[in-house]
CSV table of C-alpha atoms in Angstrom, one decimal:
chain,number,residue,atom,x,y,z
A,1,MET,CA,-85.1,25.9,129.6
A,2,ILE,CA,-87.0,29.1,130.6
A,3,LEU,CA,-86.8,29.9,134.2
A,4,ASN,CA,-89.3,32.0,136.2
A,5,PHE,CA,-88.9,35.8,136.3
A,6,PHE,CA,-89.2,37.3,139.7
A,7,SER,CA,-91.0,40.5,140.7
A,8,SER,CA,-87.8,42.3,141.8
A,9,ARG,CA,-86.5,43.4,138.5
A,10,PRO,CA,-83.0,44.5,137.6
A,11,ASN,CA,-82.4,48.1,136.5
A,12,HIS,CA,-81.8,47.0,132.9
A,13,PRO,CA,-84.2,46.8,129.9
A,14,LEU,CA,-83.9,43.0,129.7
A,15,GLY,CA,-84.9,42.8,133.3
A,16,ASP,CA,-88.5,43.0,131.9
A,17,ALA,CA,-89.8,39.7,130.5
A,18,LYS,CA,-91.9,41.6,127.9
A,19,GLU,CA,-88.9,43.5,126.7
A,20,VAL,CA,-86.9,40.3,126.3
A,21,LYS,CA,-89.7,38.8,124.2
A,22,ARG,CA,-89.9,42.0,122.1
A,23,VAL,CA,-86.2,42.0,121.5
A,24,LEU,CA,-86.2,38.4,120.4
A,25,ALA,CA,-89.1,38.9,118.1
A,26,GLU,CA,-87.6,42.0,116.4
A,27,LEU,CA,-84.1,40.6,115.8
A,28,PRO,CA,-83.1,41.6,112.2
A,29,LEU,CA,-83.3,38.9,109.5
A,30,ASP,CA,-79.8,39.9,108.3
A,31,PRO,CA,-77.3,37.6,110.0
A,32,VAL,CA,-74.6,40.3,110.5
A,33,LYS,CA,-77.1,42.7,112.0
A,34,ALA,CA,-78.8,40.1,114.2
A,35,VAL,CA,-75.5,38.8,115.7
A,36,ASP,CA,-74.2,42.4,116.1
A,37,GLU,CA,-77.4,43.3,118.0
A,38,VAL,CA,-77.2,40.3,120.3
A,39,PHE,CA,-73.5,41.0,120.9
A,40,GLY,CA,-74.5,44.6,121.9
A,41,TRP,CA,-77.0,43.2,124.5
A,42,PHE,CA,-74.3,40.9,125.9
A,43,GLU,CA,-72.0,43.9,126.4
A,44,SER,CA,-74.7,45.7,128.3
A,45,LEU,CA,-75.4,42.6,130.5
A,46,ARG,CA,-71.7,42.4,131.3
A,47,LEU,CA,-72.1,45.8,133.0
A,48,ALA,CA,-75.3,44.9,134.8
A,49,ASP,CA,-74.7,43.7,138.4
A,50,ASP,CA,-78.2,43.5,139.8
A,51,PHE,CA,-79.5,40.3,138.0
A,52,ARG,CA,-80.2,37.2,140.0
A,53,LEU,CA,-78.1,34.4,138.5
A,54,ASP,CA,-81.0,32.3,137.3
A,55,HIS,CA,-82.6,35.4,135.7
A,56,LEU,CA,-79.2,36.3,134.0
A,57,PHE,CA,-78.7,32.8,132.7
A,58,ASP,CA,-82.3,32.8,131.3
A,59,VAL,CA,-81.8,36.1,129.4
A,60,VAL,CA,-78.3,35.2,128.1
A,61,SER,CA,-79.5,31.7,127.1
A,62,ARG,CA,-82.5,32.9,125.1
A,63,LEU,CA,-80.4,35.5,123.3
A,64,ASP,CA,-77.7,33.0,122.5
A,65,GLU,CA,-80.2,30.4,121.2
A,66,ALA,CA,-81.8,33.1,118.9
A,67,ALA,CA,-78.3,33.9,117.5
A,68,GLN,CA,-77.3,30.3,116.6
A,69,GLN,CA,-78.9,30.1,113.1
A,70,HIS,CA,-77.3,33.5,112.2
A,71,LEU,CA,-73.9,32.4,113.5
A,72,ARG,CA,-74.1,29.2,111.3
A,73,ARG,CA,-74.9,31.4,108.3
A,74,LEU,CA,-71.9,33.7,109.0
A,75,SER,CA,-69.6,30.7,109.4
A,76,ARG,CA,-70.7,29.3,106.1
A,77,ASP,CA,-70.1,32.7,104.4
A,78,TYR,CA,-66.7,33.1,106.0
A,79,LEU,CA,-65.6,29.7,104.8
A,80,GLN,CA,-66.3,30.7,101.2
A,81,PRO,CA,-63.7,33.5,101.0
A,82,ALA,CA,-63.9,33.8,97.2
A,83,ARG,CA,-67.2,35.5,97.8
A,84,LEU,CA,-65.9,38.0,100.3
A,85,SER,CA,-63.6,41.0,100.1
A,86,LYS,CA,-60.7,41.1,102.7
A,87,SER,CA,-62.5,43.8,104.7
A,88,GLU,CA,-65.7,41.7,104.8
A,89,GLU,CA,-63.7,38.6,105.8
A,90,ARG,CA,-62.1,40.5,108.7
A,91,ARG,CA,-65.4,41.9,109.8
A,92,LEU,CA,-67.0,38.5,109.9
A,93,TRP,CA,-64.1,37.1,111.8
A,94,ASN,CA,-64.1,39.8,114.4
A,95,LEU,CA,-67.9,39.6,114.9
A,96,CYS,CA,-68.0,35.9,115.4
A,97,TYR,CA,-64.8,35.7,117.5
A,98,ASN,CA,-66.0,38.5,119.8
A,99,TYR,CA,-69.5,37.1,120.0
A,100,TRP,CA,-68.2,33.8,121.4
A,101,GLY,CA,-65.9,35.5,123.8
A,102,GLU,CA,-68.7,37.7,125.2
A,103,VAL,CA,-71.2,34.9,125.7
A,104,ALA,CA,-68.5,32.7,127.2
A,105,GLY,CA,-67.8,35.4,129.7
A,106,LEU,CA,-71.4,35.6,130.7
A,107,TYR,CA,-71.8,31.9,131.2
A,108,ALA,CA,-68.6,31.9,133.2
A,109,ARG,CA,-70.1,34.7,135.4
A,110,CYS,CA,-73.1,32.4,136.1
A,111,LEU,CA,-70.8,29.5,137.2
A,112,ASP,CA,-68.6,31.8,139.3
A,113,GLY,CA,-71.7,33.3,140.9
A,114,VAL,CA,-72.9,29.8,142.1
A,115,ARG,CA,-69.4,28.9,143.4
A,116,LEU,CA,-68.9,32.2,145.3
A,117,ASN,CA,-72.4,32.5,146.7
A,118,ALA,CA,-73.9,29.0,146.7
A,119,SER,CA,-76.7,29.8,149.2
A,120,ASP,CA,-78.1,32.7,147.2
A,121,LYS,CA,-81.7,32.1,145.9
A,122,GLY,CA,-80.6,32.7,142.3
A,123,SER,CA,-77.7,30.2,142.8
A,124,GLU,CA,-80.0,27.6,144.3
A,125,ALA,CA,-82.4,28.0,141.3
A,126,LEU,CA,-79.6,27.7,138.8
A,127,LYS,CA,-77.9,24.6,140.3
A,128,ALA,CA,-80.2,22.3,138.3
A,129,ASN,CA,-78.9,23.8,135.1
A,130,LEU,CA,-75.1,23.8,135.9
A,131,SER,CA,-74.4,21.0,133.3
A,132,LEU,CA,-76.0,23.1,130.6
A,133,VAL,CA,-74.2,26.3,131.7
A,134,GLY,CA,-70.9,24.5,131.8
A,135,ALA,CA,-71.4,22.8,128.4
A,136,ARG,CA,-72.3,26.0,126.7
A,137,LEU,CA,-69.4,27.8,128.3
A,138,LEU,CA,-66.9,25.2,126.9
A,139,ALA,CA,-68.7,25.1,123.6
A,140,ALA,CA,-68.3,28.9,123.3
A,141,ARG,CA,-64.6,28.7,124.2
A,142,SER,CA,-64.3,25.9,121.7
A,143,ALA,CA,-65.8,28.1,119.0
A,144,GLN,CA,-63.4,30.9,120.0
A,145,LEU,CA,-60.5,28.5,119.5
A,146,LYS,CA,-61.8,27.4,116.2
A,147,TRP,CA,-62.0,31.0,114.9
A,148,ILE,CA,-58.4,31.4,116.1
A,149,ASP,CA,-57.5,28.3,114.1
A,150,PHE,CA,-59.1,29.8,111.0
A,151,ARG,CA,-56.4,32.5,111.2
A,152,TYR,CA,-53.7,30.2,112.6
A,153,GLY,CA,-53.3,32.3,115.6
A,154,ALA,CA,-51.7,31.6,119.0
A,155,VAL,CA,-53.8,30.6,122.1
A,156,GLY,CA,-52.6,32.0,125.4
A,157,GLU,CA,-52.5,30.7,128.9
A,158,ASP,CA,-55.6,32.6,129.9
A,159,MET,CA,-57.7,30.8,127.3
A,160,TRP,CA,-56.5,27.4,128.2
A,161,CYS,CA,-57.2,28.1,131.9
A,162,GLY,CA,-60.7,29.4,130.9
A,163,ILE,CA,-61.3,26.0,129.3
A,164,GLY,CA,-59.7,23.6,131.8
A,165,ARG,CA,-60.8,25.1,135.1
A,166,PRO,CA,-64.6,25.0,134.3
A,167,TYR,CA,-64.1,21.4,133.4
A,168,LEU,CA,-62.4,20.7,136.7
A,169,ALA,CA,-65.2,22.5,138.5
A,170,ALA,CA,-67.8,20.4,136.7
A,171,GLU,CA,-65.9,17.3,137.8
A,172,ALA,CA,-65.8,18.5,141.4
A,173,GLY,CA,-69.5,19.4,141.2
A,174,GLY,CA,-70.5,16.0,139.9
A,175,TYR,CA,-72.0,17.2,136.6
A,176,ALA,CA,-69.2,16.8,134.1
A,177,GLN,CA,-70.7,13.7,132.6
A,178,LYS,CA,-74.4,14.7,132.8
A,179,PRO,CA,-75.9,14.6,129.3
A,180,VAL,CA,-77.6,17.8,128.0
A,181,GLN,CA,-78.9,19.1,124.7
A,182,LEU,CA,-76.6,21.9,123.9
A,183,TYR,CA,-79.2,24.0,121.9
A,184,PRO,CA,-82.8,23.4,120.9
A,185,GLY,CA,-82.9,21.3,117.8
A,186,ALA,CA,-79.3,20.1,118.2
A,187,ILE,CA,-78.7,16.5,117.1
A,188,GLY,CA,-77.7,14.2,120.0
A,189,MET,CA,-76.6,15.0,123.5
A,190,THR,CA,-73.4,16.3,124.9
A,191,SER,CA,-71.8,17.0,128.3
A,192,VAL,CA,-69.1,19.3,129.8
A,193,ALA,CA,-66.6,16.4,129.6
A,194,GLN,CA,-67.3,15.8,125.9
A,195,GLN,CA,-67.0,19.5,125.1
A,196,TYR,CA,-63.7,19.6,126.9
A,197,LEU,CA,-62.4,16.5,125.1
A,198,GLN,CA,-63.4,17.9,121.7
A,199,VAL,CA,-61.3,21.0,122.4
A,200,LEU,CA,-58.3,18.8,123.3
A,201,LEU,CA,-58.7,16.6,120.2
A,202,ARG,CA,-58.8,19.6,117.9
A,203,ALA,CA,-55.7,21.1,119.6
A,204,SER,CA,-53.8,17.8,119.1
A,205,SER,CA,-54.8,17.2,115.5
A,206,SER,CA,-52.5,19.8,113.8
A,207,MET,CA,-55.1,22.2,112.5
A,208,ASN,CA,-52.3,24.5,111.3
A,209,ALA,CA,-51.8,22.1,108.3
A,210,LEU,CA,-55.4,22.5,107.1
A,211,LEU,CA,-57.4,25.2,105.3
A,212,PRO,CA,-60.2,26.9,107.2
A,213,LEU,CA,-62.9,24.9,105.4
A,214,GLU,CA,-61.0,21.7,106.3
A,215,ILE,CA,-60.7,22.9,109.9
A,216,GLU,CA,-64.5,23.2,110.1
A,217,LEU,CA,-64.8,19.7,108.5
A,218,ALA,CA,-62.2,18.3,110.9
A,219,ASP,CA,-64.2,19.7,113.9
A,220,ARG,CA,-67.4,18.0,112.6
A,221,LEU,CA,-65.5,14.7,112.3
A,222,ILE,CA,-64.1,15.0,115.8
A,223,ALA,CA,-67.6,15.4,117.1
A,224,HIS,CA,-68.7,12.3,115.2
A,225,PHE,CA,-65.9,10.1,116.5
A,226,LEU,CA,-65.8,11.6,120.0
A,227,PRO,CA,-67.5,8.6,121.8
A,228,GLY,CA,-64.7,6.3,120.7
A,229,PHE,CA,-61.9,8.1,122.4
A,230,GLN,CA,-60.6,7.2,125.9
A,231,PHE,CA,-60.3,10.0,128.5
A,232,SER,CA,-59.2,9.5,132.1
A,233,GLY,CA,-57.5,11.0,135.1
A,234,GLU,CA,-55.1,8.0,135.1
A,235,CYS,CA,-52.4,7.3,132.5
A,236,PHE,CA,-53.6,4.0,131.0
A,237,PRO,CA,-52.0,1.6,128.4
A,238,GLY,CA,-52.5,3.2,125.1
A,239,SER,CA,-52.5,6.8,126.4
A,240,VAL,CA,-51.1,9.1,123.7
A,241,TYR,CA,-51.7,12.6,125.0
A,242,TRP,CA,-51.8,14.3,128.3
A,243,VAL,CA,-53.0,17.8,129.5
A,244,ASP,CA,-52.9,19.6,132.8
A,245,ALA,CA,-56.4,21.1,132.9
A,246,ASP,CA,-55.2,23.7,135.5
A,247,GLY,CA,-51.9,24.4,133.8
A,248,GLY,CA,-52.8,26.9,131.0
A,249,LEU,CA,-51.1,24.8,128.3
A,250,PRO,CA,-52.4,22.8,125.3
A,251,PRO,CA,-52.3,19.0,125.3
A,252,THR,CA,-48.9,17.3,124.8
A,253,ARG,CA,-47.9,13.9,123.4
A,254,LEU,CA,-46.7,11.4,125.9
A,255,ALA,CA,-43.3,11.4,124.2
A,256,ARG,CA,-42.7,14.1,126.8
A,257,LEU,CA,-43.9,13.1,130.3
A,258,PRO,CA,-45.5,15.6,132.8
A,259,ALA,CA,-42.8,17.2,135.0
A,260,GLN,CA,-44.6,16.1,138.2
A,261,PRO,CA,-47.8,14.3,139.3
A,262,SER,CA,-50.9,16.5,139.6
A,263,LYS,CA,-54.6,16.0,140.4
A,264,SER,CA,-55.4,18.1,137.3
A,265,LEU,CA,-53.6,15.8,134.8
A,266,ARG,CA,-55.8,14.1,132.2
A,267,PHE,CA,-54.9,11.5,129.6
A,268,PHE,CA,-56.5,10.5,126.4
A,269,SER,CA,-56.0,8.1,123.5
A,270,PRO,CA,-57.8,7.3,120.2
A,271,GLY,CA,-59.3,4.1,121.6
A,272,THR,CA,-61.4,2.4,118.9
A,273,VAL,CA,-61.4,5.4,116.6
A,274,PRO,CA,-58.5,4.4,114.2
A,275,GLN,CA,-60.4,1.3,113.0
A,276,ALA,CA,-63.7,3.2,112.6
A,277,LEU,CA,-61.9,6.0,110.8
A,278,GLY,CA,-60.2,3.6,108.4
A,279,GLU,CA,-63.5,2.0,107.6
A,280,LEU,CA,-65.0,5.4,106.8
A,281,ILE,CA,-62.1,6.3,104.5
A,282,HIS,CA,-62.8,3.1,102.5
A,283,VAL,CA,-66.5,4.0,102.3
A,284,VAL,CA,-65.7,7.5,101.1
A,285,GLU,CA,-63.2,6.2,98.6
A,286,ARG,CA,-66.0,4.2,97.0
A,287,GLY,CA,-68.0,7.4,96.6
A,288,THR,CA,-70.6,7.0,99.4
A,289,LEU,CA,-71.3,8.4,102.8
A,290,PRO,CA,-72.9,6.6,105.7
A,291,PRO,CA,-76.3,8.2,106.6
A,292,GLU,CA,-75.3,8.6,110.3
A,293,LEU,CA,-72.4,10.9,109.4
A,294,ASN,CA,-73.7,14.5,110.0
A,295,LEU,CA,-71.2,17.0,108.6
A,296,GLY,CA,-73.6,20.0,108.7
A,297,GLY,CA,-73.4,20.4,104.9
A,298,GLU,CA,-72.0,19.0,101.7
A,299,TYR,CA,-68.2,18.9,101.2
A,300,PRO,CA,-66.2,17.9,98.0
A,301,ALA,CA,-65.0,14.3,98.2
A,302,PRO,CA,-61.3,15.2,97.8
A,303,SER,CA,-61.5,17.6,100.7
A,304,LEU,CA,-63.3,15.0,102.9
A,305,LEU,CA,-60.7,12.4,102.0
A,306,LYS,CA,-57.8,14.8,102.7
A,307,VAL,CA,-59.1,15.6,106.2
A,308,LEU,CA,-59.9,12.0,107.0
A,309,ARG,CA,-56.4,10.9,106.1
A,310,HIS,CA,-55.0,13.8,108.0
A,311,LEU,CA,-56.9,12.9,111.1
A,312,ALA,CA,-55.9,9.2,110.6
A,313,LEU,CA,-52.2,10.2,111.0
A,314,TYR,CA,-52.8,12.1,114.3
A,315,TRP,CA,-55.3,9.7,115.8
A,316,ALA,CA,-53.1,6.6,115.2
A,317,PRO,CA,-51.9,4.8,118.3
A,318,VAL,CA,-48.4,6.0,117.4
A,319,PRO,CA,-48.7,9.6,116.1
A,320,PRO,CA,-46.6,10.6,113.1
A,321,GLN,CA,-42.9,11.2,113.6
A,322,ARG,CA,-40.7,13.5,111.6
A,323,GLU,CA,-39.5,11.7,108.5
A,324,HIS,CA,-36.2,13.7,108.4
A,325,VAL,CA,-34.0,15.0,111.1
A,326,ARG,CA,-34.2,18.8,111.5
A,327,HIS,CA,-31.0,20.9,111.9
A,328,ALA,CA,-31.1,24.4,113.5
A,329,VAL,CA,-29.8,27.2,111.2
A,330,LYS,CA,-30.1,30.9,110.8
A,331,THR,CA,-30.2,32.1,107.3
A,332,ARG,CA,-32.3,34.4,105.1
A,333,ILE,CA,-34.3,33.4,102.0
A,334,ALA,CA,-35.9,35.4,99.3
A,335,VAL,CA,-39.5,34.3,98.7
A,336,LEU,CA,-42.0,34.8,95.9
A,337,GLN,CA,-45.4,33.2,96.0
A,338,GLY,CA,-48.1,32.0,93.6
A,339,PHE,CA,-48.0,29.9,90.5
A,340,SER,CA,-47.6,32.8,88.1
A,341,ASP,CA,-44.5,34.2,89.9
A,342,CYS,CA,-43.0,30.7,90.2
A,343,LEU,CA,-43.5,30.1,86.5
A,344,THR,CA,-41.8,33.4,85.6
A,345,VAL,CA,-38.8,32.6,87.9
A,346,PHE,CA,-38.2,29.1,86.4
A,347,ALA,CA,-38.6,30.6,82.9
A,348,GLY,CA,-35.5,32.6,83.8
A,349,ASP,CA,-37.2,36.0,83.9
A,350,VAL,CA,-36.3,36.9,87.5
A,351,ALA,CA,-35.2,40.4,86.6
A,352,ARG,CA,-38.7,41.4,85.5
A,353,LEU,CA,-40.2,40.2,88.8
A,354,ALA,CA,-37.5,42.1,90.7
A,355,THR,CA,-38.4,45.2,88.9
A,356,GLU,CA,-42.1,44.9,89.3
A,357,ARG,CA,-42.1,43.8,93.0
A,358,GLY,CA,-39.4,42.7,95.4
A,359,ALA,CA,-39.3,39.3,97.0
A,360,GLU,CA,-40.2,38.9,100.7
A,361,SER,CA,-37.3,38.2,103.1
A,362,TRP,CA,-37.9,35.3,105.6
A,363,VAL,CA,-35.5,33.8,108.2
A,364,VAL,CA,-35.0,30.0,108.1
A,365,GLU,CA,-35.0,28.5,111.6
A,366,ASN,CA,-34.3,24.8,110.8
A,367,VAL,CA,-33.9,22.6,107.7
A,368,SER,CA,-34.3,18.9,106.8
A,369,LEU,CA,-34.2,16.9,103.6
A,370,GLY,CA,-37.9,17.4,103.2
A,371,GLY,CA,-38.2,21.1,103.8
A,372,PHE,CA,-37.7,23.8,106.4
A,373,CYS,CA,-39.3,26.1,108.9
A,374,ALA,CA,-39.1,29.9,108.3
A,375,GLU,CA,-40.2,32.9,110.4
A,376,THR,CA,-41.3,36.3,109.3
A,377,GLY,CA,-42.7,39.3,111.0
A,378,THR,CA,-45.0,40.4,108.2
A,379,VAL,CA,-47.0,38.0,106.0
A,380,SER,CA,-49.0,38.8,102.8
A,381,GLU,CA,-52.7,38.3,103.4
A,382,CYS,CA,-52.9,36.0,100.4
A,383,LEU,CA,-50.5,33.5,102.0
A,384,ARG,CA,-52.4,30.3,102.8
A,385,ILE,CA,-51.8,26.6,103.5
A,386,GLY,CA,-51.2,25.1,100.0
A,387,ALA,CA,-49.5,28.3,98.6
A,388,LEU,CA,-46.8,27.6,96.0
A,389,LEU,CA,-43.4,29.3,96.8
A,390,CYS,CA,-40.3,30.1,94.9
A,391,ILE,CA,-37.3,30.3,97.3
A,392,GLN,CA,-33.7,31.4,96.9
A,393,PRO,CA,-31.2,31.0,99.8
A,394,GLU,CA,-29.2,34.1,100.7
A,395,GLY,CA,-26.0,34.2,98.6
A,396,GLY,CA,-27.2,31.5,96.2
A,397,ASP,CA,-28.3,31.6,92.6
A,398,ASN,CA,-30.6,28.6,92.6
A,399,TRP,CA,-34.3,28.8,93.1
A,400,VAL,CA,-36.2,26.0,94.9
A,401,LEU,CA,-39.9,25.2,94.5
A,402,GLY,CA,-41.8,24.7,97.7
A,403,MET,CA,-45.3,24.6,99.2
A,404,VAL,CA,-46.7,25.9,102.5
A,405,ARG,CA,-47.7,22.9,104.6
A,406,ARG,CA,-48.1,24.6,108.1
A,407,PHE,CA,-48.8,28.1,109.3
A,408,SER,CA,-49.1,29.5,112.7
A,409,LEU,CA,-48.7,32.8,114.6
A,410,THR,CA,-46.9,33.2,117.9
A,411,PRO,CA,-48.3,35.4,120.6
A,412,GLU,CA,-45.8,38.1,119.5
A,413,GLY,CA,-47.3,38.1,116.0
A,414,VAL,CA,-44.4,36.3,114.4
A,415,ALA,CA,-45.4,33.9,111.6
A,416,SER,CA,-44.0,30.4,111.6
A,417,ILE,CA,-44.2,28.7,108.2
A,418,GLY,CA,-43.6,25.0,107.5
A,419,ILE,CA,-42.5,24.5,103.9
A,420,GLN,CA,-42.2,21.3,102.0
A,421,THR,CA,-39.6,21.2,99.2
A,422,LEU,CA,-41.2,20.1,96.0
A,423,SER,CA,-38.2,20.5,93.6
A,424,ARG,CA,-34.6,21.7,93.5
A,425,LYS,CA,-34.4,21.5,89.7
A,426,ALA,CA,-37.7,23.0,88.5
A,427,ARG,CA,-38.1,24.6,85.0
A,428,SER,CA,-41.0,26.2,83.2
A,429,ILE,CA,-42.4,24.6,80.1
A,430,GLU,CA,-45.4,24.8,77.7
A,431,LEU,CA,-47.6,21.7,77.5
A,432,ARG,CA,-49.5,21.0,74.3
A,433,PRO,CA,-52.5,18.6,74.6
A,434,ARG,CA,-52.1,16.0,71.9
A,435,ALA,CA,-55.0,16.6,69.4
A,436,SER,CA,-56.1,14.4,66.6
A,437,GLY,CA,-57.9,17.1,64.7
A,438,LEU,CA,-56.6,20.0,62.7
A,439,PHE,CA,-56.7,22.5,65.6
A,440,ALA,CA,-54.6,21.9,68.6
A,441,SER,CA,-55.7,23.2,72.0
A,442,GLU,CA,-54.0,26.3,73.5
A,443,ALA,CA,-50.7,25.7,75.4
A,444,ILE,CA,-50.8,25.1,79.1
A,445,PRO,CA,-48.1,26.7,81.2
A,446,ALA,CA,-46.5,24.3,83.6
A,447,ILE,CA,-43.5,23.8,85.9
A,448,TRP,CA,-41.6,20.6,85.4
A,449,LEU,CA,-40.2,19.1,88.6
A,450,SER,CA,-37.3,17.7,86.7
A,451,ASP,CA,-35.3,16.2,89.6
A,452,GLU,CA,-37.8,13.2,89.9
A,453,ASN,CA,-38.2,11.3,86.7
A,454,SER,CA,-35.8,8.4,86.9
A,455,SER,CA,-38.6,5.8,87.1
A,456,GLY,CA,-40.3,7.1,84.0
A,457,GLU,CA,-42.8,9.1,86.1
A,458,TRP,CA,-43.0,12.8,85.8
A,459,ARG,CA,-44.5,15.5,88.1
A,460,LEU,CA,-45.8,18.7,86.7
A,461,ALA,CA,-47.3,21.7,88.5
A,462,LEU,CA,-50.1,23.2,86.4
A,463,PRO,CA,-52.7,26.1,86.9
A,464,ARG,CA,-55.4,24.8,89.1
A,465,GLY,CA,-58.1,22.8,87.2
A,466,SER,CA,-55.8,22.2,84.2
A,467,PHE,CA,-55.0,18.5,85.0
A,468,ASP,CA,-57.0,16.1,82.8
A,469,VAL,CA,-56.5,12.4,83.4
A,470,ARG,CA,-58.0,11.7,79.9
A,471,GLN,CA,-55.7,14.0,77.9
A,472,MET,CA,-52.1,13.1,76.8
A,473,VAL,CA,-49.7,16.1,76.6
A,474,GLU,CA,-46.4,16.8,75.1
A,475,PHE,CA,-43.7,19.5,75.3
A,476,VAL,CA,-40.3,20.3,73.9
A,477,ALA,CA,-37.2,20.8,76.1
A,478,ASP,CA,-33.5,21.0,74.9
A,479,GLY,CA,-34.5,20.1,71.4
A,480,GLN,CA,-36.3,16.9,72.5
A,481,ARG,CA,-40.0,16.1,72.3
A,482,TYR,CA,-41.6,14.4,75.3
A,483,GLN,CA,-45.0,12.7,75.3
A,484,LEU,CA,-46.7,12.1,78.6
A,485,MET,CA,-49.7,10.0,79.7
A,486,PRO,CA,-51.5,11.4,82.8
A,487,MET,CA,-51.7,9.0,85.8
A,488,GLU,CA,-53.3,10.8,88.7
A,489,LEU,CA,-53.8,14.2,90.3
A,490,GLU,CA,-51.3,14.1,93.2
A,491,GLU,CA,-52.7,17.1,95.0
A,492,SER,CA,-54.0,20.6,94.6
A,493,GLY,CA,-52.8,23.9,96.2
A,494,THR,CA,-54.3,27.4,96.3
A,495,ASP,CA,-53.8,28.1,92.6
A,496,PHE,CA,-52.1,25.0,91.2
A,497,ASP,CA,-52.4,21.2,90.7
A,498,ILE,CA,-49.6,18.7,90.8
A,499,GLY,CA,-50.1,15.9,88.3
A,500,ARG,CA,-48.2,12.7,87.8
A,501,TYR,CA,-47.5,11.5,84.3
A,502,ARG,CA,-45.7,8.6,82.6
A,503,GLU,CA,-43.4,9.2,79.6
A,504,GLN,CA,-44.6,7.5,76.4
A,505,VAL,CA,-41.6,6.2,74.4
A,506,ALA,CA,-42.2,6.2,70.7
A,507,GLY,CA,-42.2,2.6,69.3
């Protein structure tokens, strides 16, 4: 909504309505340049203190609206990292994260101005738009958090307060539930309360176990299912999570109760969502998508199913519990990563790798039957969720095959890495596709997870894209020939697939 400009103009170029119109009309077509220019104007507005609040909101709002299409393009580019160099990836991240922080600060300034000087003419004029200001503020903070999630970073107390307190102010002001259209052309309506709940749901859905593209997809699905969640100031039957909106901390499962009652406590649960989510999973498994599901783009079916199943775990009435008991330890491990290095290690050529490049040294904090959690102060930029790891405990001579399942950074910059153990008895082999013609296909390098084949099922790690459910394979180990029938692709990592096979016994 465009508000009226008044004759008493601020001492700033954008205090002139004609200049605002010119700036908007001449924004560059290039998304990076356009967002960078709007960001520069936001920085200058932060230093301008002679705007009336309604005038300030009008200028900020129009610039923000003009940047949205460019921000969507930059987000799409960032989530296709194969097309970007590391320096380009860092530049896009910094530009988008800083943009959302700057515009959130300006929207917060508008709300604070109304609170601190409610009788001012600019405040009076802006009061009719407080629901939109509040919704955009929380949407901007939410976008900041999502960009932090893309890098698995830590969220501090200031950020959580900057999200919770505007929500509480909207509740006190009576506009938290008022529906607004967030941006021109946006599908559907939202509110301050819905924007706040969306942040809480993302924070309680374990984003550190997903890849950046999957985090974006999860956020779209959260928005889709948002109306089905229950959210209240009272702890009700079925409540699963709670948060102190004024406490500066993320939401917590009700397995740990709040230390003391507080007016700022809020509770939420999945409500009717688990059933609706289960129905959507069945629809997607059949290869279709309901027309009302707006994901903002096309996603591969395996990625969509992975995210749906992930959310189903965390949105269940009883959230997932640890399968195995964890035990605190303090020990070092040597770590090599990537399919190629793991293949070399399990082929027995560790000495060559040690000569070419040394293994990283990580500290294990706790262990369980299923894996362990390790910490390290420095992490390779290529480390991602789904990375294949080769691990050797300090003082041992056995290498373990593992996979990165979770990744997060503490405020001090320490990386915490959750690792699932895939095999304690892995070995490298060469697969040969069984060919009926005169010319056999080339050998496929593979890692045999040889500690799990008692039921006649075999698990093999292959280079990504090498698993073919139509192609039988064979290999020779210890003088014996094995023939394997493919069953299914169990999962894919950053540079590998894990396929399940069944041994074919010669008749």
